[in-house]
């Protein structure tokens, strides 16, 4: 990962999330070519699909957003923010941020980007009627105001050196001032929206007026929704699509045998098991530690993820993260220790709440069964209750004493800590409360020295590992499939399909059987 030790001090151009200064990405080793039509199969689609960046919450929404819109910054493969619509982001105190926008950027309808568009785009997240998915993050902005036609000043409620990374979230994409109708997309992105059928397909055509000369290479790109796992893989094998998201680990070998490529991206995405510490057996610290010792992480890695994962250690930063605590002792599979702790507190003879799982929480059903089996070996009865995927996140997740969840790769360590582990965090699955952790989070956001902030993050991971009711057995490696004629794909820490930004980088190798642009569906 990229080093952030070259961070400039107060008053200099700040590194987003406390790292290297904003700068352009390095040049490609192979020069892409323009042209061709590409079809992509995503995993989700419904009538609730949206072109409103604020409301997007599903994979296909994020893919569309990356095609049609731009953010103020863009996160690179190491999750380091780079200049996008904002050429510069500066702060002396990490509370007041001054942004300078690019000049001459045009929306798809021909209007020129101004600071008023940015102010409107950011402030609308506060409106409850917008139903923004990042209202929690937007609440950190005390005020947003224009400073001339290309200047924006954002004042935060509290200092946060990592704030620019927040602006790299897809939901904070910039729309035109006053936009309320999202039947089509009017952004500044590399593609224009030619068709949008919620739950079915979206057709994008290259934007000839895009502000970045190397921002798009294919002439057109069609995104379709294929939720059925086997149907999606068959579509790639038959040539009906060129790229598919979320390859099943059990089908990786088949795809490669048939000449397809499979891109492996190490991410911070994980499936977790939460033991609520405000109700049920999770209130007992020995119970929490015992269950963590019952997770056979190597077995889960081999039988569930088929090796396409990395070892987890009950804290949320993956091994590739620049702030990962390498000094933290690894939680081990130790059924004897687990049995001793459980027997000491009388849990072996109690009726316990069921393990709540669902296909909605990736692989949680399989992991729950493995945990149940290990528990039975030491005389602990754990029942598994499988909930339907539909409505799981609103009706089951975080509502029961023992249950599974997911967390996708976050834009920064600060974001992960603030949304999932702080006492007031909306996704604090185990309902863990630690005033000391909250103090460290506040301190980290004010710390300009990289090594000191790293030490703070190390301590925060230690607290989560030792005290929270969350078990994180593995970090999932994202798998995406593609035809060999598709070039430009490369792994991103931000998740599958290059953090959903693949459309900006891919190009078609004509010698490998590219489709001509005119064959794109009307």
Short mmCIF file of C-alpha atoms in Angstrom, two decimals:
data_model
loop_
_atom_site.label_atom_id
_atom_site.label_comp_id
_atom_site.label_asym_id
_atom_site.label_seq_id
_atom_site.Cartn_x
_atom_site.Cartn_y
_atom_site.Cartn_z
CA UNK A 1 0.00 0.00 0.00
CA UNK A 2 1.05 3.58 -0.49
CA UNK A 3 2.96 5.24 2.32
CA UNK A 4 1.50 8.30 3.94
CA UNK A 5 4.60 9.46 5.78
CA UNK A 6 5.09 12.31 3.37
CA UNK A 7 2.07 14.12 4.79
CA UNK A 8 2.56 17.85 4.93
CA UNK A 9 1.98 19.73 8.16
CA UNK A 10 -0.63 22.36 9.00
CA UNK A 11 -1.40 24.81 6.21
CA UNK A 12 -0.14 22.52 3.45
CA UNK A 13 -2.16 20.62 0.89
CA UNK A 14 -3.51 17.82 3.01
CA UNK A 15 -3.44 14.15 2.29
CA UNK A 16 -6.90 12.77 2.37
CA UNK A 17 -7.39 10.51 5.39
CA UNK A 18 -4.03 11.69 6.67
CA UNK A 19 -1.78 10.46 3.89
CA UNK A 20 0.13 11.63 0.85
CA UNK A 21 -0.90 14.86 -0.82
CA UNK A 22 -3.58 14.72 -3.48
CA UNK A 23 -2.01 13.95 -6.81
CA UNK A 24 -2.82 12.25 -10.06
CA UNK A 25 -2.63 8.49 -10.47
CA UNK A 26 0.48 7.05 -12.15
CA UNK A 27 0.38 6.49 -15.89
CA UNK A 28 -0.66 3.10 -17.26
CA UNK A 29 2.02 0.72 -18.45
CA UNK A 30 -0.02 -0.21 -21.54
CA UNK A 31 -1.78 2.45 -23.60
CA UNK A 32 -5.53 1.72 -23.86
CA UNK A 33 -7.53 2.21 -27.03
CA UNK A 34 -10.97 3.68 -27.51
CA UNK A 35 -13.98 1.83 -28.84
CA UNK A 36 -16.19 -1.16 -28.28
CA UNK A 37 -19.32 -2.10 -26.39
CA UNK A 38 -19.14 -3.93 -23.05
CA UNK A 39 -21.90 -5.77 -21.19
CA UNK A 40 -21.66 -6.24 -17.43
CA UNK A 41 -23.79 -8.44 -15.17
CA UNK A 42 -24.27 -7.21 -11.63
CA UNK A 43 -25.80 -9.15 -8.74
CA UNK A 44 -28.66 -6.91 -7.68
CA UNK A 45 -31.59 -5.18 -9.29
CA UNK A 46 -35.08 -4.12 -8.29
CA UNK A 47 -37.74 -1.50 -8.92
CA UNK A 48 -36.11 0.54 -6.15
CA UNK A 49 -32.95 1.05 -8.24
CA UNK A 50 -32.12 4.73 -8.34
CA UNK A 51 -30.08 7.34 -10.18
CA UNK A 52 -30.04 9.60 -7.12
CA UNK A 53 -26.54 9.34 -5.61
CA UNK A 54 -27.82 10.19 -2.14
CA UNK A 55 -30.22 7.23 -2.08
CA UNK A 56 -28.11 4.55 -3.73
CA UNK A 57 -27.53 1.53 -1.53
CA UNK A 58 -27.10 -1.49 -3.80
CA UNK A 59 -24.18 -2.67 -5.91
CA UNK A 60 -25.77 -1.80 -9.24
CA UNK A 61 -26.62 1.69 -7.99
CA UNK A 62 -22.96 2.29 -7.19
CA UNK A 63 -21.87 1.02 -10.60
CA UNK A 64 -24.24 3.43 -12.34
CA UNK A 65 -23.13 6.30 -10.14
CA UNK A 66 -19.48 5.79 -11.09
CA UNK A 67 -20.46 5.95 -14.76
CA UNK A 68 -22.66 9.05 -14.64
CA UNK A 69 -21.35 11.16 -11.76
CA UNK A 70 -18.14 12.44 -10.19
CA UNK A 71 -17.22 13.14 -6.61
CA UNK A 72 -15.03 15.88 -5.27
CA UNK A 73 -12.32 13.26 -4.82
CA UNK A 74 -11.88 9.71 -6.07
CA UNK A 75 -10.40 6.86 -4.05
CA UNK A 76 -7.58 4.99 -5.77
CA UNK A 77 -6.72 1.29 -5.52
CA UNK A 78 -5.19 1.83 -2.06
CA UNK A 79 -8.13 3.98 -0.91
CA UNK A 80 -6.00 7.12 -1.11
CA UNK A 81 -8.17 10.01 -2.34
CA UNK A 82 -7.08 11.68 -5.56
CA UNK A 83 -8.24 14.92 -7.20
CA UNK A 84 -11.55 14.73 -9.03
CA UNK A 85 -13.92 17.70 -9.24
CA UNK A 86 -11.93 19.34 -6.45
CA UNK A 87 -8.41 20.24 -7.55
CA UNK A 88 -7.37 21.21 -4.04
CA UNK A 89 -8.59 20.49 -0.51
CA UNK A 90 -6.85 22.42 2.26
CA UNK A 91 -7.20 22.92 5.99
CA UNK A 92 -5.15 24.48 8.77
CA UNK A 93 -7.10 22.99 11.66
CA UNK A 94 -8.92 19.96 10.14
CA UNK A 95 -12.24 21.63 10.99
CA UNK A 96 -12.53 24.20 8.20
CA UNK A 97 -11.83 22.82 4.73
CA UNK A 98 -11.35 24.97 1.63
CA UNK A 99 -12.00 23.38 -1.76
CA UNK A 100 -11.02 24.67 -5.18
CA UNK A 101 -13.04 23.20 -8.07
CA UNK A 102 -11.86 22.48 -11.57
CA UNK A 103 -12.87 25.09 -14.11
CA UNK A 104 -14.69 24.29 -17.32
CA UNK A 105 -16.31 21.04 -16.11
CA UNK A 106 -19.68 20.45 -17.77
CA UNK A 107 -22.75 18.53 -16.74
CA UNK A 108 -24.28 16.26 -19.35
CA UNK A 109 -26.90 18.93 -20.15
CA UNK A 110 -24.16 21.45 -20.96
CA UNK A 111 -24.30 23.49 -17.76
CA UNK A 112 -20.97 24.44 -16.20
CA UNK A 113 -20.04 23.15 -12.75
CA UNK A 114 -19.97 25.84 -10.05
CA UNK A 115 -19.66 25.96 -6.29
CA UNK A 116 -23.45 26.28 -6.00
CA UNK A 117 -23.79 22.74 -7.38
CA UNK A 118 -21.47 21.41 -4.69
CA UNK A 119 -23.26 23.23 -1.88
CA UNK A 120 -26.63 21.92 -3.07
CA UNK A 121 -25.32 18.37 -3.48
CA UNK A 122 -23.86 18.23 0.02
CA UNK A 123 -26.59 19.99 1.95
CA UNK A 124 -29.46 17.93 0.51
CA UNK A 125 -28.24 14.94 2.52
CA UNK A 126 -29.61 16.67 5.63
CA UNK A 127 -33.17 16.68 4.28
CA UNK A 128 -35.08 13.70 5.74
CA UNK A 129 -37.26 13.58 2.63
CA UNK A 130 -34.19 12.84 0.50
CA UNK A 131 -33.64 9.63 2.52
CA UNK A 132 -29.89 9.88 2.07
CA UNK A 133 -27.85 6.78 2.84
CA UNK A 134 -25.05 8.98 4.23
CA UNK A 135 -27.08 11.29 6.42
CA UNK A 136 -24.99 10.17 9.40
CA UNK A 137 -21.76 11.22 7.68
CA UNK A 138 -23.29 14.46 6.35
CA UNK A 139 -24.29 15.46 9.88
CA UNK A 140 -20.60 16.09 10.59
CA UNK A 141 -20.74 19.14 8.29
CA UNK A 142 -21.83 22.16 10.31
CA UNK A 143 -21.98 24.40 7.25
CA UNK A 144 -21.24 24.35 3.52
CA UNK A 145 -21.00 27.63 1.63
CA UNK A 146 -19.72 29.04 -1.62
CA UNK A 147 -16.51 31.08 -1.86
CA UNK A 148 -16.76 32.46 -5.35
CA UNK A 149 -17.84 30.48 -8.43
CA UNK A 150 -15.22 27.74 -7.92
CA UNK A 151 -14.61 27.88 -4.18
CA UNK A 152 -16.35 25.95 -1.41
CA UNK A 153 -15.82 26.16 2.35
CA UNK A 154 -16.92 23.28 4.56
CA UNK A 155 -16.91 23.70 8.32
CA UNK A 156 -17.16 20.54 10.39
CA UNK A 157 -18.70 20.18 13.83
CA UNK A 158 -15.41 18.72 15.05
CA UNK A 159 -11.93 18.47 13.48
CA UNK A 160 -11.33 15.39 11.33
CA UNK A 161 -8.13 14.92 9.36
CA UNK A 162 -9.78 12.03 7.49
CA UNK A 163 -12.75 14.07 6.28
CA UNK A 164 -11.69 14.31 2.62
CA UNK A 165 -11.98 10.51 2.38
CA UNK A 166 -15.64 10.89 3.29
CA UNK A 167 -16.10 13.02 0.19
CA UNK A 168 -14.87 10.05 -1.84
CA UNK A 169 -17.98 8.05 -0.95
CA UNK A 170 -20.17 7.41 -3.97
CA UNK A 171 -23.23 8.89 -2.29
CA UNK A 172 -21.52 12.29 -2.12
CA UNK A 173 -21.35 12.57 -5.92
CA UNK A 174 -22.11 16.04 -7.27
CA UNK A 175 -25.35 16.80 -9.07
CA UNK A 176 -26.59 20.02 -10.65
CA UNK A 177 -28.01 22.68 -8.37
CA UNK A 178 -31.76 22.20 -7.88
CA UNK A 179 -31.99 18.71 -9.35
CA UNK A 180 -35.01 16.80 -8.06
CA UNK A 181 -35.94 14.55 -10.97
CA UNK A 182 -33.83 11.41 -11.34
CA UNK A 183 -35.55 9.68 -14.23
CA UNK A 184 -32.22 10.13 -15.94
CA UNK A 185 -28.75 11.10 -14.73
CA UNK A 186 -27.32 14.57 -15.26
CA UNK A 187 -23.83 14.35 -13.86
CA UNK A 188 -20.32 15.24 -14.95
CA UNK A 189 -19.15 11.63 -15.25
CA UNK A 190 -17.41 9.84 -18.12
CA UNK A 191 -20.66 8.34 -19.47
CA UNK A 192 -24.08 9.73 -20.25
CA UNK A 193 -27.24 7.85 -19.42
CA UNK A 194 -28.89 6.55 -22.61
CA UNK A 195 -31.36 4.19 -20.91
CA UNK A 196 -32.41 3.31 -17.38
CA UNK A 197 -34.84 0.50 -16.58
CA UNK A 198 -34.89 -0.14 -12.81
CA UNK A 199 -34.14 -3.76 -11.98
CA UNK A 200 -33.36 -4.62 -15.61
CA UNK A 201 -30.68 -2.65 -17.42
CA UNK A 202 -28.83 0.60 -17.82
CA UNK A 203 -27.10 1.80 -20.99
CA UNK A 204 -24.25 4.29 -20.86
CA UNK A 205 -22.54 6.03 -23.78
CA UNK A 206 -19.18 7.74 -23.55
CA UNK A 207 -19.32 11.44 -22.71
CA UNK A 208 -17.30 13.29 -25.40
CA UNK A 209 -17.09 16.37 -23.16
CA UNK A 210 -15.70 14.59 -20.10
CA UNK A 211 -13.20 16.78 -18.29
CA UNK A 212 -10.59 14.01 -17.98
CA UNK A 213 -8.98 12.95 -21.26
CA UNK A 214 -8.34 9.38 -20.10
CA UNK A 215 -11.54 8.95 -18.13
CA UNK A 216 -13.35 6.50 -20.40
CA UNK A 217 -12.27 4.21 -23.21
CA UNK A 218 -15.24 2.12 -24.31
CA UNK A 219 -17.91 3.71 -26.49
CA UNK A 220 -20.82 2.20 -24.62
CA UNK A 221 -21.45 0.05 -21.61
CA UNK A 222 -24.56 -1.89 -20.62
CA UNK A 223 -25.22 -3.04 -17.06
CA UNK A 224 -27.80 -5.77 -16.49
CA UNK A 225 -28.97 -7.40 -13.27
CA UNK A 226 -28.61 -11.17 -12.88
CA UNK A 227 -29.18 -12.12 -9.25
CA UNK A 228 -29.11 -15.87 -9.87
CA UNK A 229 -25.58 -17.05 -9.24
CA UNK A 230 -25.40 -19.79 -11.87
CA UNK A 231 -27.19 -17.75 -14.52
CA UNK A 232 -24.68 -14.94 -14.08
CA UNK A 233 -21.71 -17.28 -14.51
CA UNK A 234 -23.30 -18.96 -17.51
CA UNK A 235 -23.83 -15.57 -19.12
CA UNK A 236 -20.07 -14.97 -18.96
CA UNK A 237 -19.18 -18.43 -20.23
CA UNK A 238 -21.63 -18.16 -23.14
CA UNK A 239 -20.35 -14.73 -24.16
CA UNK A 240 -23.61 -12.95 -23.39
CA UNK A 241 -21.73 -10.62 -21.03
CA UNK A 242 -18.10 -9.57 -20.78
CA UNK A 243 -17.81 -8.99 -17.03
CA UNK A 244 -19.60 -10.39 -13.98
CA UNK A 245 -19.49 -9.27 -10.38
CA UNK A 246 -19.07 -11.58 -7.39
CA UNK A 247 -17.73 -14.83 -8.80
CA UNK A 248 -18.63 -17.84 -6.66
CA UNK A 249 -15.39 -19.21 -5.16
CA UNK A 250 -16.48 -22.71 -6.17
CA UNK A 251 -16.58 -21.66 -9.83
CA UNK A 252 -13.22 -19.89 -10.05
CA UNK A 253 -11.41 -22.97 -11.36
CA UNK A 254 -14.10 -23.58 -13.99
CA UNK A 255 -13.97 -20.03 -15.29
CA UNK A 256 -10.20 -20.13 -15.56
CA UNK A 257 -10.29 -23.50 -17.29
CA UNK A 258 -12.65 -21.99 -19.86
CA UNK A 259 -10.24 -19.14 -20.54
CA UNK A 260 -11.91 -16.46 -18.46
CA UNK A 261 -10.07 -14.14 -16.13
CA UNK A 262 -10.83 -13.85 -12.43
CA UNK A 263 -9.65 -10.76 -10.61
CA UNK A 264 -8.88 -11.18 -6.90
CA UNK A 265 -9.09 -8.03 -4.80
CA UNK A 266 -8.17 -8.10 -1.09
CA UNK A 267 -10.78 -5.98 0.65
CA UNK A 268 -11.88 -4.96 4.11
CA UNK A 269 -15.25 -6.66 3.61
CA UNK A 270 -16.17 -9.17 6.28
CA UNK A 271 -18.99 -11.31 7.63
CA UNK A 272 -19.15 -10.99 11.40
CA UNK A 273 -20.89 -12.57 14.36
CA UNK A 274 -22.24 -10.09 16.90
CA UNK A 275 -22.98 -10.84 20.54
CA UNK A 276 -24.97 -7.94 21.92
CA UNK A 277 -23.49 -6.73 25.16
CA UNK A 278 -26.63 -5.01 26.41
CA UNK A 279 -28.91 -8.08 26.41
CA UNK A 280 -28.56 -11.85 26.57
CA UNK A 281 -25.42 -13.90 27.22
CA UNK A 282 -23.20 -11.32 25.51
CA UNK A 283 -23.39 -9.25 28.69
CA UNK A 284 -20.94 -11.78 30.13
CA UNK A 285 -17.34 -11.15 28.97
CA UNK A 286 -16.37 -14.81 29.43
CA UNK A 287 -19.18 -15.90 27.11
CA UNK A 288 -17.97 -13.50 24.43
CA UNK A 289 -14.40 -14.75 24.68
CA UNK A 290 -15.53 -18.39 24.66
CA UNK A 291 -17.51 -17.98 21.43
CA UNK A 292 -14.57 -16.25 19.78
CA UNK A 293 -12.43 -19.27 20.66
CA UNK A 294 -15.04 -21.58 19.06
CA UNK A 295 -14.59 -20.03 15.62
CA UNK A 296 -12.32 -22.32 13.62
CA UNK A 297 -11.05 -19.61 11.29
CA UNK A 298 -8.90 -21.92 9.16
CA UNK A 299 -11.84 -24.25 8.59
CA UNK A 300 -14.08 -21.31 7.62
CA UNK A 301 -11.39 -20.07 5.23
CA UNK A 302 -11.07 -23.47 3.55
CA UNK A 303 -14.66 -24.73 3.50
CA UNK A 304 -16.63 -21.49 3.12
CA UNK A 305 -14.33 -19.13 1.23
CA UNK A 306 -12.19 -21.85 -0.42
CA UNK A 307 -9.08 -19.90 0.49
CA UNK A 308 -10.24 -16.64 -1.08
CA UNK A 309 -9.94 -14.70 2.15
CA UNK A 310 -7.47 -13.55 4.78
CA UNK A 311 -7.41 -14.29 8.48
CA UNK A 312 -9.46 -12.02 10.73
CA UNK A 313 -8.63 -11.11 14.31
CA UNK A 314 -11.84 -9.64 15.76
CA UNK A 315 -11.04 -6.08 14.75
CA UNK A 316 -12.19 -4.43 11.51
CA UNK A 317 -9.02 -3.40 9.66
CA UNK A 318 -7.73 -5.95 7.12
CA UNK A 319 -4.05 -6.97 6.93
CA UNK A 320 -3.52 -4.76 3.86
CA UNK A 321 -4.61 -1.60 5.67
CA UNK A 322 -1.79 0.84 6.39
CA UNK A 323 -2.98 1.04 10.00
CA UNK A 324 -3.40 -2.69 10.62
CA UNK A 325 -2.15 -3.67 14.09
CA UNK A 326 0.43 -6.40 13.43
CA UNK A 327 1.29 -6.62 17.11
CA UNK A 328 -2.15 -7.79 18.22
CA UNK A 329 -2.17 -11.43 19.42
CA UNK A 330 -4.24 -13.65 17.15
CA UNK A 331 -7.46 -15.09 18.56
CA UNK A 332 -7.03 -18.86 18.25
CA UNK A 333 -9.38 -21.79 17.87
CA UNK A 334 -9.34 -23.21 21.40
CA UNK A 335 -12.40 -25.33 22.26
CA UNK A 336 -10.91 -26.42 25.58
CA UNK A 337 -10.52 -22.82 26.69
CA UNK A 338 -14.02 -22.08 25.42
CA UNK A 339 -15.49 -25.00 27.36
CA UNK A 340 -13.76 -23.92 30.56
CA UNK A 341 -15.07 -20.35 30.28
CA UNK A 342 -18.61 -21.51 29.48
CA UNK A 343 -18.71 -24.12 32.24
CA UNK A 344 -17.32 -21.61 34.73
CA UNK A 345 -20.35 -19.39 34.12
CA UNK A 346 -22.97 -22.13 33.77
CA UNK A 347 -23.67 -21.59 30.06
CA UNK A 348 -23.29 -25.26 29.14
CA UNK A 349 -26.53 -25.98 30.96
CA UNK A 350 -28.57 -22.98 29.80
CA UNK A 351 -31.01 -22.49 26.95
CA UNK A 352 -29.35 -19.84 24.79
CA UNK A 353 -30.81 -17.52 22.14
CA UNK A 354 -30.54 -18.85 18.58
CA UNK A 355 -27.88 -17.82 16.08
CA UNK A 356 -29.64 -15.48 13.64
CA UNK A 357 -28.31 -15.80 10.09
CA UNK A 358 -29.50 -15.23 6.53
CA UNK A 359 -28.35 -15.48 2.92
CA UNK A 360 -28.42 -11.68 3.06
CA UNK A 361 -25.33 -11.77 5.28
CA UNK A 362 -22.75 -13.32 3.00
CA UNK A 363 -22.07 -17.00 3.88
CA UNK A 364 -23.48 -16.51 7.38
CA UNK A 365 -25.65 -19.64 7.13
CA UNK A 366 -22.63 -21.84 6.43
CA UNK A 367 -20.57 -20.16 9.14
CA UNK A 368 -23.42 -20.54 11.65
CA UNK A 369 -23.59 -24.28 11.00
CA UNK A 370 -19.83 -24.63 11.50
CA UNK A 371 -20.06 -22.72 14.79
CA UNK A 372 -22.99 -24.88 15.86
CA UNK A 373 -21.00 -28.04 15.16
CA UNK A 374 -17.98 -26.88 17.15
CA UNK A 375 -20.23 -25.89 20.04
CA UNK A 376 -21.88 -29.31 20.10
CA UNK A 377 -18.47 -30.96 20.46
CA UNK A 378 -18.01 -29.31 23.86
CA UNK A 379 -21.59 -29.81 25.01
CA UNK A 380 -22.95 -26.37 24.14
CA UNK A 381 -26.29 -26.30 22.34
CA UNK A 382 -26.65 -23.50 19.82
CA UNK A 383 -29.70 -23.45 17.57
CA UNK A 384 -29.45 -21.87 14.12
CA UNK A 385 -32.36 -19.78 12.89
CA UNK A 386 -32.19 -18.91 9.21
CA UNK A 387 -34.05 -15.73 8.32
CA UNK A 388 -35.17 -14.77 4.80
CA UNK A 389 -32.95 -12.42 2.86
CA UNK A 390 -35.83 -10.07 2.17
CA UNK A 391 -36.08 -7.64 5.07
CA UNK A 392 -33.13 -9.08 6.99
CA UNK A 393 -31.26 -5.80 7.39
CA UNK A 394 -34.31 -3.88 8.60
CA UNK A 395 -36.11 -6.54 10.64
CA UNK A 396 -33.48 -8.95 11.98
CA UNK A 397 -29.99 -7.49 11.88
CA UNK A 398 -28.97 -6.05 15.27
CA UNK A 399 -32.38 -6.96 16.73
CA UNK A 400 -31.39 -10.25 18.38
CA UNK A 401 -28.85 -11.16 21.09
CA UNK A 402 -26.77 -13.33 18.73
CA UNK A 403 -26.63 -12.68 15.01
CA UNK A 404 -24.58 -12.29 11.85
CA UNK A 405 -23.91 -9.20 9.78
CA UNK A 406 -21.73 -7.84 7.00
CA UNK A 407 -19.63 -4.76 6.60
CA UNK A 408 -18.32 -3.73 3.21
CA UNK A 409 -14.92 -2.16 2.68
CA UNK A 410 -14.90 1.37 4.08
CA UNK A 411 -13.21 4.47 2.71
CA UNK A 412 -10.92 4.84 5.72
CA UNK A 413 -10.09 3.47 9.15
CA UNK A 414 -11.77 6.50 10.68
CA UNK A 415 -15.00 5.75 8.83
CA UNK A 416 -14.96 2.12 9.95
CA UNK A 417 -14.46 3.08 13.57
CA UNK A 418 -17.05 5.87 13.53
CA UNK A 419 -19.94 4.01 11.88
CA UNK A 420 -19.48 0.58 13.48
CA UNK A 421 -17.70 0.88 16.83
CA UNK A 422 -18.12 4.31 18.41
CA UNK A 423 -20.69 4.35 21.19
CA UNK A 424 -23.14 6.36 19.07
CA UNK A 425 -22.36 4.49 15.84
CA UNK A 426 -25.45 3.52 13.81
CA UNK A 427 -24.01 0.09 12.96
CA UNK A 428 -22.60 -0.81 16.37
CA UNK A 429 -23.70 -4.43 16.06
CA UNK A 430 -22.68 -5.65 19.51
CA UNK A 431 -23.88 -2.45 21.23
CA UNK A 432 -20.41 -2.07 22.68
CA UNK A 433 -19.84 1.14 24.63
CA UNK A 434 -16.34 2.38 25.44
CA UNK A 435 -15.79 6.00 26.51
CA UNK A 436 -12.04 5.46 26.12
CA UNK A 437 -12.49 4.32 22.53
CA UNK A 438 -14.63 7.39 21.81
CA UNK A 439 -11.91 9.63 23.26
CA UNK A 440 -9.27 7.98 21.08
CA UNK A 441 -11.45 8.44 17.99
CA UNK A 442 -11.73 12.15 18.68
CA UNK A 443 -8.00 12.40 19.38
CA UNK A 444 -7.08 10.58 16.16
CA UNK A 445 -9.04 13.05 14.07
CA UNK A 446 -6.98 15.96 15.42
CA UNK A 447 -3.58 14.27 15.14
CA UNK A 448 -1.44 15.52 12.25
CA UNK A 449 1.54 13.29 12.99
CA UNK A 450 1.18 10.06 11.02
CA UNK A 451 3.05 7.83 13.46
CA UNK A 452 1.16 9.16 16.46
CA UNK A 453 -2.16 8.63 14.72
CA UNK A 454 -1.09 5.11 13.78
CA UNK A 455 -0.34 4.39 17.44
CA UNK A 456 -3.81 5.61 18.36
CA UNK A 457 -5.38 3.34 15.73
CA UNK A 458 -3.36 0.43 17.09
CA UNK A 459 -4.81 1.01 20.56
CA UNK A 460 -8.33 1.31 19.14
CA UNK A 461 -7.99 -2.05 17.40
CA UNK A 462 -6.75 -3.58 20.64
CA UNK A 463 -9.81 -2.31 22.50
CA UNK A 464 -12.17 -3.74 19.88
CA UNK A 465 -10.33 -7.06 19.87
CA UNK A 466 -10.32 -7.40 23.66
CA UNK A 467 -13.65 -5.87 24.65
CA UNK A 468 -16.26 -5.74 21.89
CA UNK A 469 -18.80 -8.47 21.23
CA UNK A 470 -17.89 -8.79 17.58
CA UNK A 471 -16.13 -11.79 16.06
CA UNK A 472 -14.53 -11.24 12.64
CA UNK A 473 -13.10 -14.60 11.52
CA UNK A 474 -12.01 -13.62 7.99
CA UNK A 475 -11.73 -10.81 5.48
CA UNK A 476 -13.25 -11.69 2.13
CA UNK A 477 -11.30 -11.50 -1.11
CA UNK A 478 -13.49 -10.01 -3.83
CA UNK A 479 -13.75 -12.07 -7.05
CA UNK A 480 -14.83 -10.68 -10.43
CA UNK A 481 -14.94 -12.56 -13.73
CA UNK A 482 -14.17 -11.20 -17.17
CA UNK A 483 -13.53 -12.14 -20.79
CA UNK A 484 -9.86 -11.89 -21.77
CA UNK A 485 -10.65 -9.18 -24.32
CA UNK A 486 -11.41 -6.83 -21.41
CA UNK A 487 -8.29 -4.98 -20.33
CA UNK A 488 -7.55 -2.42 -17.63
CA UNK A 489 -9.01 -4.22 -14.62
CA UNK A 490 -6.83 -4.35 -11.53
CA UNK A 491 -7.45 -5.08 -7.82
CA UNK A 492 -8.84 -2.42 -5.53
CA UNK A 493 -8.97 -2.45 -1.74
CA UNK A 494 -12.33 -0.75 -2.09
CA UNK A 495 -14.09 -3.90 -3.24
CA UNK A 496 -15.28 -5.70 -6.32
CA UNK A 497 -15.03 -4.25 -9.82
CA UNK A 498 -12.39 -1.75 -8.74
CA UNK A 499 -14.59 -0.29 -6.05
CA UNK A 500 -17.37 -0.07 -8.70
CA UNK A 501 -15.19 2.32 -10.74
CA UNK A 502 -14.19 -0.19 -13.43
CA UNK A 503 -16.04 1.66 -16.21
CA UNK A 504 -13.45 4.44 -16.05
CA UNK A 505 -10.51 2.12 -16.66
CA UNK A 506 -11.51 -0.80 -18.88
CA UNK A 507 -10.85 -0.99 -22.58
CA UNK A 508 -11.39 -3.62 -25.24
CA UNK A 509 -8.63 -5.51 -27.03
CA UNK A 510 -9.84 -5.67 -30.64
CA UNK A 511 -7.53 -8.55 -31.34
CA UNK A 512 -9.33 -10.60 -28.69
CA UNK A 513 -12.76 -10.20 -30.19
CA UNK A 514 -14.13 -6.80 -29.27
CA UNK A 515 -17.72 -5.99 -30.07
CA UNK A 516 -18.09 -2.91 -32.27
CA UNK A 517 -19.80 0.03 -30.61
CA UNK A 518 -22.67 -0.02 -33.12
CA UNK A 519 -23.76 -3.44 -31.86
CA UNK A 520 -24.84 -1.89 -28.58
CA UNK A 521 -28.55 -2.36 -27.91
CA UNK A 522 -30.67 0.69 -28.58
#
